[in-house]
Amino acid sequence: MSRRRFFAPRESIAGGIARLSAEEVHHLRDVLRLRAGQVVEVFDGAGRSYVGRVQRDDGGLSVGSLERTEGRAESPIDVSLGLALIKYERFEWALEKATELGVREIVPLETRRCEVRLLQGKVEARLERWRRIVREAANEYLAAGLPGTALPLLCETSAAPWDGRIEARRIGVTIGPEGGWTAEEVRSAEQAGCRIVGFGPRVLRAETAAIAALAIVQFQRGDLGAAHARREES
């Protein structure tokens, strides 16, 4: 049986002890019913993983006797996903699956034709929920690192022009809303160096397009399939 994993940010790990959040302690003690002395794994979201033992600490629980361990190998490419705001349940599904596919950053985008607008005053609460989804997904697929989840941005950013080859180590994938991009947004993206691509005759939901695009990039240049096999052979 694989070891249970828990998230502890880097600043909460010191002196061979990882101090878990109340949420993680609840999951460890009340949901999984783990007890002091049991061996678990801790990851800090910044690429480090540890093995340690559950211990009692000031009336609560922490993980002590930490030893560094090899985390799951990360993709050799740094992929960011800009995804237009769509209905929350579908956006959150995309967050989970993008994390499983090794994306390093997720940026919610406010476009002209977005179905959803974040209400003023509720942005931070929504971001915290999204970060929790990302943490849980990273835990499930054994990642040591967590993708960043940024504040929503208007589509007015710039990028280095792309010459048509997928050879860069940093790749940005941007997916529009269900209603598509406006002509003005397309022009702005092209002027900023983006290459507009599609999926042939298929019409995909925004969240499906995001995952399909990430899978293609990871297959071509990352740790899925072709590129990974070539590196293993060399």
PDB file of C-alpha atoms in Angstrom:
ATOM      1  CA  MET A   1       0.000   0.000   0.000  1.00  0.00           C
ATOM      2  CA  SER A   2       1.341   3.438  -0.882  1.00  0.00           C
ATOM      3  CA  ARG A   3       2.034   5.932   1.880  1.00  0.00           C
ATOM      4  CA  ARG A   4      -0.499   8.649   2.617  1.00  0.00           C
ATOM      5  CA  ARG A   5       0.666  12.107   1.509  1.00  0.00           C
ATOM      6  CA  PHE A   6       0.100  15.491   3.110  1.00  0.00           C
ATOM      7  CA  PHE A   7       0.874  19.032   2.073  1.00  0.00           C
ATOM      8  CA  ALA A   8       2.967  21.337   4.254  1.00  0.00           C
ATOM      9  CA  PRO A   9       4.320  24.610   2.815  1.00  0.00           C
ATOM     10  CA  ARG A  10       8.071  25.073   3.008  1.00  0.00           C
ATOM     11  CA  GLU A  11       7.842  27.646   5.807  1.00  0.00           C
ATOM     12  CA  SER A  12       6.071  25.117   8.060  1.00  0.00           C
ATOM     13  CA  ILE A  13       8.921  22.596   7.785  1.00  0.00           C
ATOM     14  CA  ALA A  14      11.888  23.074  10.114  1.00  0.00           C
ATOM     15  CA  GLY A  15      14.096  21.021  12.402  1.00  0.00           C
ATOM     16  CA  GLY A  16      12.959  17.747  10.878  1.00  0.00           C
ATOM     17  CA  ILE A  17       9.304  18.470  11.671  1.00  0.00           C
ATOM     18  CA  ALA A  18       6.416  19.397   9.370  1.00  0.00           C
ATOM     19  CA  ARG A  19       3.607  21.272  11.084  1.00  0.00           C
ATOM     20  CA  LEU A  20       0.372  20.510   9.285  1.00  0.00           C
ATOM     21  CA  SER A  21      -2.557  22.857   8.785  1.00  0.00           C
ATOM     22  CA  ALA A  22      -5.811  22.249  10.661  1.00  0.00           C
ATOM     23  CA  GLU A  23      -7.333  20.969   7.418  1.00  0.00           C
ATOM     24  CA  GLU A  24      -4.540  18.431   6.897  1.00  0.00           C
ATOM     25  CA  VAL A  25      -4.647  17.359  10.556  1.00  0.00           C
ATOM     26  CA  HIS A  26      -8.403  16.771  10.245  1.00  0.00           C
ATOM     27  CA  HIS A  27      -7.841  14.659   7.134  1.00  0.00           C
ATOM     28  CA  LEU A  28      -5.032  12.685   8.787  1.00  0.00           C
ATOM     29  CA  ARG A  29      -6.709  12.083  12.135  1.00  0.00           C
ATOM     30  CA  ASP A  30     -10.468  12.120  11.548  1.00  0.00           C
ATOM     31  CA  VAL A  31     -10.825  10.955   7.940  1.00  0.00           C
ATOM     32  CA  LEU A  32      -7.926   8.536   7.491  1.00  0.00           C
ATOM     33  CA  ARG A  33      -7.700   7.754  11.225  1.00  0.00           C
ATOM     34  CA  LEU A  34      -3.926   7.614  11.220  1.00  0.00           C
ATOM     35  CA  ARG A  35      -2.173   7.490  14.557  1.00  0.00           C
ATOM     36  CA  ALA A  36       1.137   8.538  16.073  1.00  0.00           C
ATOM     37  CA  GLY A  37       4.026   6.436  14.812  1.00  0.00           C
ATOM     38  CA  GLN A  38       2.626   5.716  11.368  1.00  0.00           C
ATOM     39  CA  VAL A  39       4.822   6.538   8.367  1.00  0.00           C
ATOM     40  CA  VAL A  40       3.537   9.160   5.928  1.00  0.00           C
ATOM     41  CA  GLU A  41       4.885  11.371   3.155  1.00  0.00           C
ATOM     42  CA  VAL A  42       4.947  15.173   3.129  1.00  0.00           C
ATOM     43  CA  PHE A  43       5.406  17.425   0.099  1.00  0.00           C
ATOM     44  CA  ASP A  44       6.010  21.174   0.218  1.00  0.00           C
ATOM     45  CA  GLY A  45       4.633  22.218  -3.163  1.00  0.00           C
ATOM     46  CA  ALA A  46       8.031  23.555  -4.209  1.00  0.00           C
ATOM     47  CA  GLY A  47       9.566  20.282  -5.378  1.00  0.00           C
ATOM     48  CA  ARG A  48      10.607  18.648  -2.102  1.00  0.00           C
ATOM     49  CA  SER A  49       9.181  15.437  -0.639  1.00  0.00           C
ATOM     50  CA  TYR A  50       9.843  13.875   2.762  1.00  0.00           C
ATOM     51  CA  VAL A  51       9.056  10.697   4.662  1.00  0.00           C
ATOM     52  CA  GLY A  52       8.371  10.905   8.379  1.00  0.00           C
ATOM     53  CA  ARG A  53       6.272   9.628  11.266  1.00  0.00           C
ATOM     54  CA  VAL A  54       3.090  11.068  12.698  1.00  0.00           C
ATOM     55  CA  GLN A  55       3.702  12.457  16.176  1.00  0.00           C
ATOM     56  CA  ARG A  56       1.730  14.281  18.846  1.00  0.00           C
ATOM     57  CA  ASP A  57       2.610  17.949  19.136  1.00  0.00           C
ATOM     58  CA  ASP A  58       1.091  20.433  21.612  1.00  0.00           C
ATOM     59  CA  GLY A  59      -2.203  18.615  21.649  1.00  0.00           C
ATOM     60  CA  GLY A  60      -2.255  18.231  17.869  1.00  0.00           C
ATOM     61  CA  LEU A  61      -0.408  16.169  15.293  1.00  0.00           C
ATOM     62  CA  SER A  62       2.652  16.861  13.168  1.00  0.00           C
ATOM     63  CA  VAL A  63       5.063  14.773  11.121  1.00  0.00           C
ATOM     64  CA  GLY A  64       8.542  14.335  12.593  1.00  0.00           C
ATOM     65  CA  SER A  65      11.798  12.488  11.884  1.00  0.00           C
ATOM     66  CA  LEU A  66      11.642  13.826   8.334  1.00  0.00           C
ATOM     67  CA  GLU A  67      13.983  12.486   5.670  1.00  0.00           C
ATOM     68  CA  ARG A  68      14.187  13.794   2.108  1.00  0.00           C
ATOM     69  CA  THR A  69      12.959  11.383  -0.516  1.00  0.00           C
ATOM     70  CA  GLU A  70      12.827  11.401  -4.265  1.00  0.00           C
ATOM     71  CA  GLY A  71       9.588  12.941  -5.457  1.00  0.00           C
ATOM     72  CA  ARG A  72       7.915  12.111  -8.724  1.00  0.00           C
ATOM     73  CA  ALA A  73       9.998  13.386 -11.647  1.00  0.00           C
ATOM     74  CA  GLU A  74       8.526  16.586 -13.051  1.00  0.00           C
ATOM     75  CA  SER A  75       8.110  17.400 -16.731  1.00  0.00           C
ATOM     76  CA  PRO A  76      11.229  18.942 -18.326  1.00  0.00           C
ATOM     77  CA  ILE A  77       9.102  21.743 -19.768  1.00  0.00           C
ATOM     78  CA  ASP A  78       7.473  24.616 -17.923  1.00  0.00           C
ATOM     79  CA  VAL A  79       3.878  24.862 -19.168  1.00  0.00           C
ATOM     80  CA  SER A  80       1.464  27.583 -18.125  1.00  0.00           C
ATOM     81  CA  LEU A  81      -2.260  27.449 -18.823  1.00  0.00           C
ATOM     82  CA  GLY A  82      -4.349  30.556 -19.339  1.00  0.00           C
ATOM     83  CA  LEU A  83      -7.991  29.479 -19.219  1.00  0.00           C
ATOM     84  CA  ALA A  84     -10.946  31.795 -19.736  1.00  0.00           C
ATOM     85  CA  LEU A  85     -13.408  31.800 -16.860  1.00  0.00           C
ATOM     86  CA  ILE A  86     -16.152  29.272 -17.557  1.00  0.00           C
ATOM     87  CA  LYS A  87     -18.796  27.733 -15.303  1.00  0.00           C
ATOM     88  CA  TYR A  88     -17.149  27.018 -11.983  1.00  0.00           C
ATOM     89  CA  GLU A  89     -17.644  23.242 -11.868  1.00  0.00           C
ATOM     90  CA  ARG A  90     -16.104  22.882 -15.327  1.00  0.00           C
ATOM     91  CA  PHE A  91     -13.278  25.310 -14.560  1.00  0.00           C
ATOM     92  CA  GLU A  92     -12.468  23.352 -11.408  1.00  0.00           C
ATOM     93  CA  TRP A  93     -12.476  20.066 -13.327  1.00  0.00           C
ATOM     94  CA  ALA A  94      -9.927  21.620 -15.702  1.00  0.00           C
ATOM     95  CA  LEU A  95      -7.796  22.761 -12.738  1.00  0.00           C
ATOM     96  CA  GLU A  96      -7.642  19.212 -11.423  1.00  0.00           C
ATOM     97  CA  LYS A  97      -6.800  17.616 -14.761  1.00  0.00           C
ATOM     98  CA  ALA A  98      -4.264  20.302 -15.706  1.00  0.00           C
ATOM     99  CA  THR A  99      -2.465  19.642 -12.420  1.00  0.00           C
ATOM    100  CA  GLU A 100      -2.375  15.924 -13.208  1.00  0.00           C
ATOM    101  CA  LEU A 101      -0.785  16.794 -16.565  1.00  0.00           C
ATOM    102  CA  GLY A 102       2.048  18.685 -14.893  1.00  0.00           C
ATOM    103  CA  VAL A 103       1.135  22.304 -15.647  1.00  0.00           C
ATOM    104  CA  ARG A 104       3.294  24.767 -13.667  1.00  0.00           C
ATOM    105  CA  GLU A 105       0.975  27.776 -13.611  1.00  0.00           C
ATOM    106  CA  ILE A 106      -2.746  28.356 -14.097  1.00  0.00           C
ATOM    107  CA  VAL A 107      -4.035  31.833 -14.912  1.00  0.00           C
ATOM    108  CA  PRO A 108      -7.803  32.469 -14.985  1.00  0.00           C
ATOM    109  CA  LEU A 109      -8.573  34.883 -17.827  1.00  0.00           C
ATOM    110  CA  GLU A 110     -11.362  37.428 -18.058  1.00  0.00           C
ATOM    111  CA  THR A 111     -12.263  37.677 -21.742  1.00  0.00           C
ATOM    112  CA  ARG A 112     -15.000  39.617 -23.506  1.00  0.00           C
ATOM    113  CA  ARG A 113     -17.224  36.568 -23.881  1.00  0.00           C
ATOM    114  CA  CYS A 114     -16.666  34.919 -20.500  1.00  0.00           C
ATOM    115  CA  GLU A 115     -19.681  33.101 -19.088  1.00  0.00           C
ATOM    116  CA  VAL A 116     -18.597  33.914 -15.541  1.00  0.00           C
ATOM    117  CA  ARG A 117     -17.348  37.030 -13.762  1.00  0.00           C
ATOM    118  CA  LEU A 118     -15.774  36.901 -10.336  1.00  0.00           C
ATOM    119  CA  LEU A 119     -17.715  39.098  -7.938  1.00  0.00           C
ATOM    120  CA  GLN A 120     -15.774  41.881  -6.274  1.00  0.00           C
ATOM    121  CA  GLY A 121     -14.879  40.870  -2.746  1.00  0.00           C
ATOM    122  CA  LYS A 122     -15.079  37.125  -3.452  1.00  0.00           C
ATOM    123  CA  VAL A 123     -11.930  36.732  -5.523  1.00  0.00           C
ATOM    124  CA  GLU A 124      -9.678  35.600  -2.669  1.00  0.00           C
ATOM    125  CA  ALA A 125     -12.193  33.023  -1.420  1.00  0.00           C
ATOM    126  CA  ARG A 126     -12.528  31.595  -4.912  1.00  0.00           C
ATOM    127  CA  LEU A 127      -8.736  31.502  -5.355  1.00  0.00           C
ATOM    128  CA  GLU A 128      -8.327  29.674  -2.055  1.00  0.00           C
ATOM    129  CA  ARG A 129     -10.837  27.054  -3.187  1.00  0.00           C
ATOM    130  CA  TRP A 130      -8.971  26.647  -6.471  1.00  0.00           C
ATOM    131  CA  ARG A 131      -5.640  26.294  -4.645  1.00  0.00           C
ATOM    132  CA  ARG A 132      -7.142  23.568  -2.482  1.00  0.00           C
ATOM    133  CA  ILE A 133      -8.298  21.689  -5.594  1.00  0.00           C
ATOM    134  CA  VAL A 134      -4.785  21.990  -7.019  1.00  0.00           C
ATOM    135  CA  ARG A 135      -3.212  20.710  -3.774  1.00  0.00           C
ATOM    136  CA  GLU A 136      -5.535  17.713  -3.675  1.00  0.00           C
ATOM    137  CA  ALA A 137      -4.851  16.873  -7.323  1.00  0.00           C
ATOM    138  CA  ALA A 138      -1.082  17.162  -6.790  1.00  0.00           C
ATOM    139  CA  ASN A 139      -1.416  14.858  -3.797  1.00  0.00           C
ATOM    140  CA  GLU A 140      -3.282  12.255  -5.836  1.00  0.00           C
ATOM    141  CA  TYR A 141      -0.800  12.088  -8.705  1.00  0.00           C
ATOM    142  CA  LEU A 142       2.290  12.247  -6.470  1.00  0.00           C
ATOM    143  CA  ALA A 143       3.682  15.611  -7.536  1.00  0.00           C
ATOM    144  CA  ALA A 144       6.198  17.335  -5.301  1.00  0.00           C
ATOM    145  CA  GLY A 145       5.483  20.732  -6.863  1.00  0.00           C
ATOM    146  CA  LEU A 146       2.267  22.709  -7.073  1.00  0.00           C
ATOM    147  CA  PRO A 147       1.197  24.829 -10.019  1.00  0.00           C
ATOM    148  CA  GLY A 148       0.720  28.467  -9.123  1.00  0.00           C
ATOM    149  CA  THR A 149      -2.821  29.808  -9.336  1.00  0.00           C
ATOM    150  CA  ALA A 150      -2.756  33.481 -10.217  1.00  0.00           C
ATOM    151  CA  LEU A 151      -5.287  36.264  -9.897  1.00  0.00           C
ATOM    152  CA  PRO A 152      -7.619  36.568 -12.891  1.00  0.00           C
ATOM    153  CA  LEU A 153      -6.107  38.638 -15.699  1.00  0.00           C
ATOM    154  CA  LEU A 154      -7.553  40.602 -18.550  1.00  0.00           C
ATOM    155  CA  CYS A 155      -6.299  39.330 -21.913  1.00  0.00           C
ATOM    156  CA  GLU A 156      -3.792  42.102 -22.517  1.00  0.00           C
ATOM    157  CA  THR A 157      -0.472  40.355 -21.918  1.00  0.00           C
ATOM    158  CA  SER A 158       2.543  40.030 -24.221  1.00  0.00           C
ATOM    159  CA  ALA A 159       4.741  37.103 -25.171  1.00  0.00           C
ATOM    160  CA  ALA A 160       7.842  36.333 -27.180  1.00  0.00           C
ATOM    161  CA  PRO A 161       6.950  35.558 -30.827  1.00  0.00           C
ATOM    162  CA  TRP A 162       6.712  31.856 -31.635  1.00  0.00           C
ATOM    163  CA  ASP A 163       8.578  30.610 -34.712  1.00  0.00           C
ATOM    164  CA  GLY A 164       6.375  27.533 -35.177  1.00  0.00           C
ATOM    165  CA  ARG A 165       8.619  25.016 -33.424  1.00  0.00           C
ATOM    166  CA  ILE A 166       7.677  23.431 -30.118  1.00  0.00           C
ATOM    167  CA  GLU A 167      11.203  23.354 -28.732  1.00  0.00           C
ATOM    168  CA  ALA A 168      11.097  25.943 -25.987  1.00  0.00           C
ATOM    169  CA  ARG A 169      11.283  24.863 -22.356  1.00  0.00           C
ATOM    170  CA  ARG A 170       8.630  27.412 -21.370  1.00  0.00           C
ATOM    171  CA  ILE A 171       5.338  27.100 -23.227  1.00  0.00           C
ATOM    172  CA  GLY A 172       2.091  28.976 -22.683  1.00  0.00           C
ATOM    173  CA  VAL A 173      -1.274  27.517 -23.679  1.00  0.00           C
ATOM    174  CA  THR A 174      -4.250  29.892 -23.726  1.00  0.00           C
ATOM    175  CA  ILE A 175      -7.834  28.675 -24.100  1.00  0.00           C
ATOM    176  CA  GLY A 176     -10.786  30.947 -24.797  1.00  0.00           C
ATOM    177  CA  PRO A 177     -14.354  30.795 -23.476  1.00  0.00           C
ATOM    178  CA  GLU A 178     -17.295  28.860 -24.911  1.00  0.00           C
ATOM    179  CA  GLY A 179     -18.271  31.887 -26.976  1.00  0.00           C
ATOM    180  CA  GLY A 180     -14.813  32.056 -28.519  1.00  0.00           C
ATOM    181  CA  TRP A 181     -12.363  34.927 -28.831  1.00  0.00           C
ATOM    182  CA  THR A 182     -13.408  38.252 -30.275  1.00  0.00           C
ATOM    183  CA  ALA A 183     -11.649  39.427 -33.444  1.00  0.00           C
ATOM    184  CA  GLU A 184      -9.928  42.108 -31.369  1.00  0.00           C
ATOM    185  CA  GLU A 185      -8.624  39.532 -28.874  1.00  0.00           C
ATOM    186  CA  VAL A 186      -7.304  37.360 -31.702  1.00  0.00           C
ATOM    187  CA  ARG A 187      -5.476  40.313 -33.262  1.00  0.00           C
ATOM    188  CA  SER A 188      -3.997  41.321 -29.902  1.00  0.00           C
ATOM    189  CA  ALA A 189      -2.824  37.760 -29.255  1.00  0.00           C
ATOM    190  CA  GLU A 190      -1.163  37.486 -32.661  1.00  0.00           C
ATOM    191  CA  GLN A 191       0.536  40.851 -32.210  1.00  0.00           C
ATOM    192  CA  ALA A 192       1.815  39.647 -28.825  1.00  0.00           C
ATOM    193  CA  GLY A 193       3.480  36.636 -30.462  1.00  0.00           C
ATOM    194  CA  CYS A 194       0.827  33.949 -30.014  1.00  0.00           C
ATOM    195  CA  ARG A 195       0.056  31.378 -32.693  1.00  0.00           C
ATOM    196  CA  ILE A 196      -3.643  30.611 -33.115  1.00  0.00           C
ATOM    197  CA  VAL A 197      -4.286  26.858 -33.421  1.00  0.00           C
ATOM    198  CA  GLY A 198      -7.347  24.626 -33.434  1.00  0.00           C
ATOM    199  CA  PHE A 199      -8.404  20.976 -33.310  1.00  0.00           C
ATOM    200  CA  GLY A 200      -9.430  20.501 -36.915  1.00  0.00           C
ATOM    201  CA  PRO A 201     -13.137  19.800 -37.452  1.00  0.00           C
ATOM    202  CA  ARG A 202     -13.801  19.062 -33.788  1.00  0.00           C
ATOM    203  CA  VAL A 203     -15.728  21.483 -31.608  1.00  0.00           C
ATOM    204  CA  LEU A 204     -14.587  21.063 -28.007  1.00  0.00           C
ATOM    205  CA  ARG A 205     -15.743  22.521 -24.734  1.00  0.00           C
ATOM    206  CA  ALA A 206     -13.243  24.962 -23.262  1.00  0.00           C
ATOM    207  CA  GLU A 207     -12.175  22.581 -20.489  1.00  0.00           C
ATOM    208  CA  THR A 208     -11.782  19.698 -22.954  1.00  0.00           C
ATOM    209  CA  ALA A 209      -9.698  21.869 -25.277  1.00  0.00           C
ATOM    210  CA  ALA A 210      -7.447  22.859 -22.377  1.00  0.00           C
ATOM    211  CA  ILE A 211      -6.700  19.263 -21.415  1.00  0.00           C
ATOM    212  CA  ALA A 212      -6.281  18.134 -25.028  1.00  0.00           C
ATOM    213  CA  ALA A 213      -3.802  20.951 -25.696  1.00  0.00           C
ATOM    214  CA  LEU A 214      -1.794  20.228 -22.544  1.00  0.00           C
ATOM    215  CA  ALA A 215      -1.646  16.515 -23.370  1.00  0.00           C
ATOM    216  CA  ILE A 216      -0.368  17.267 -26.886  1.00  0.00           C
ATOM    217  CA  VAL A 217       2.340  19.614 -25.576  1.00  0.00           C
ATOM    218  CA  GLN A 218       3.458  17.138 -22.901  1.00  0.00           C
ATOM    219  CA  PHE A 219       3.483  14.323 -25.468  1.00  0.00           C
ATOM    220  CA  GLN A 220       5.580  16.293 -27.942  1.00  0.00           C
ATOM    221  CA  ARG A 221       8.004  17.999 -25.549  1.00  0.00           C
ATOM    222  CA  GLY A 222       7.305  16.818 -22.015  1.00  0.00           C
ATOM    223  CA  ASP A 223       7.155  13.543 -20.125  1.00  0.00           C
ATOM    224  CA  LEU A 224       4.312  11.857 -22.008  1.00  0.00           C
ATOM    225  CA  GLY A 225       5.113   9.470 -24.825  1.00  0.00           C
ATOM    226  CA  ALA A 226       7.344  10.445 -27.729  1.00  0.00           C
ATOM    227  CA  ALA A 227       9.695  13.040 -26.265  1.00  0.00           C
ATOM    228  CA  HIS A 228      10.147  11.118 -23.014  1.00  0.00           C
ATOM    229  CA  ALA A 229      10.960   7.917 -24.920  1.00  0.00           C
ATOM    230  CA  ARG A 230      13.557   9.730 -27.040  1.00  0.00           C
ATOM    231  CA  ARG A 231      15.273  11.104 -23.933  1.00  0.00           C
ATOM    232  CA  GLU A 232      15.296   7.662 -22.310  1.00  0.00           C
ATOM    233  CA  GLU A 233      16.973   6.189 -25.398  1.00  0.00           C
ATOM    234  CA  SER A 234      19.644   8.897 -25.688  1.00  0.00           C
TER     235      SER A 234
END
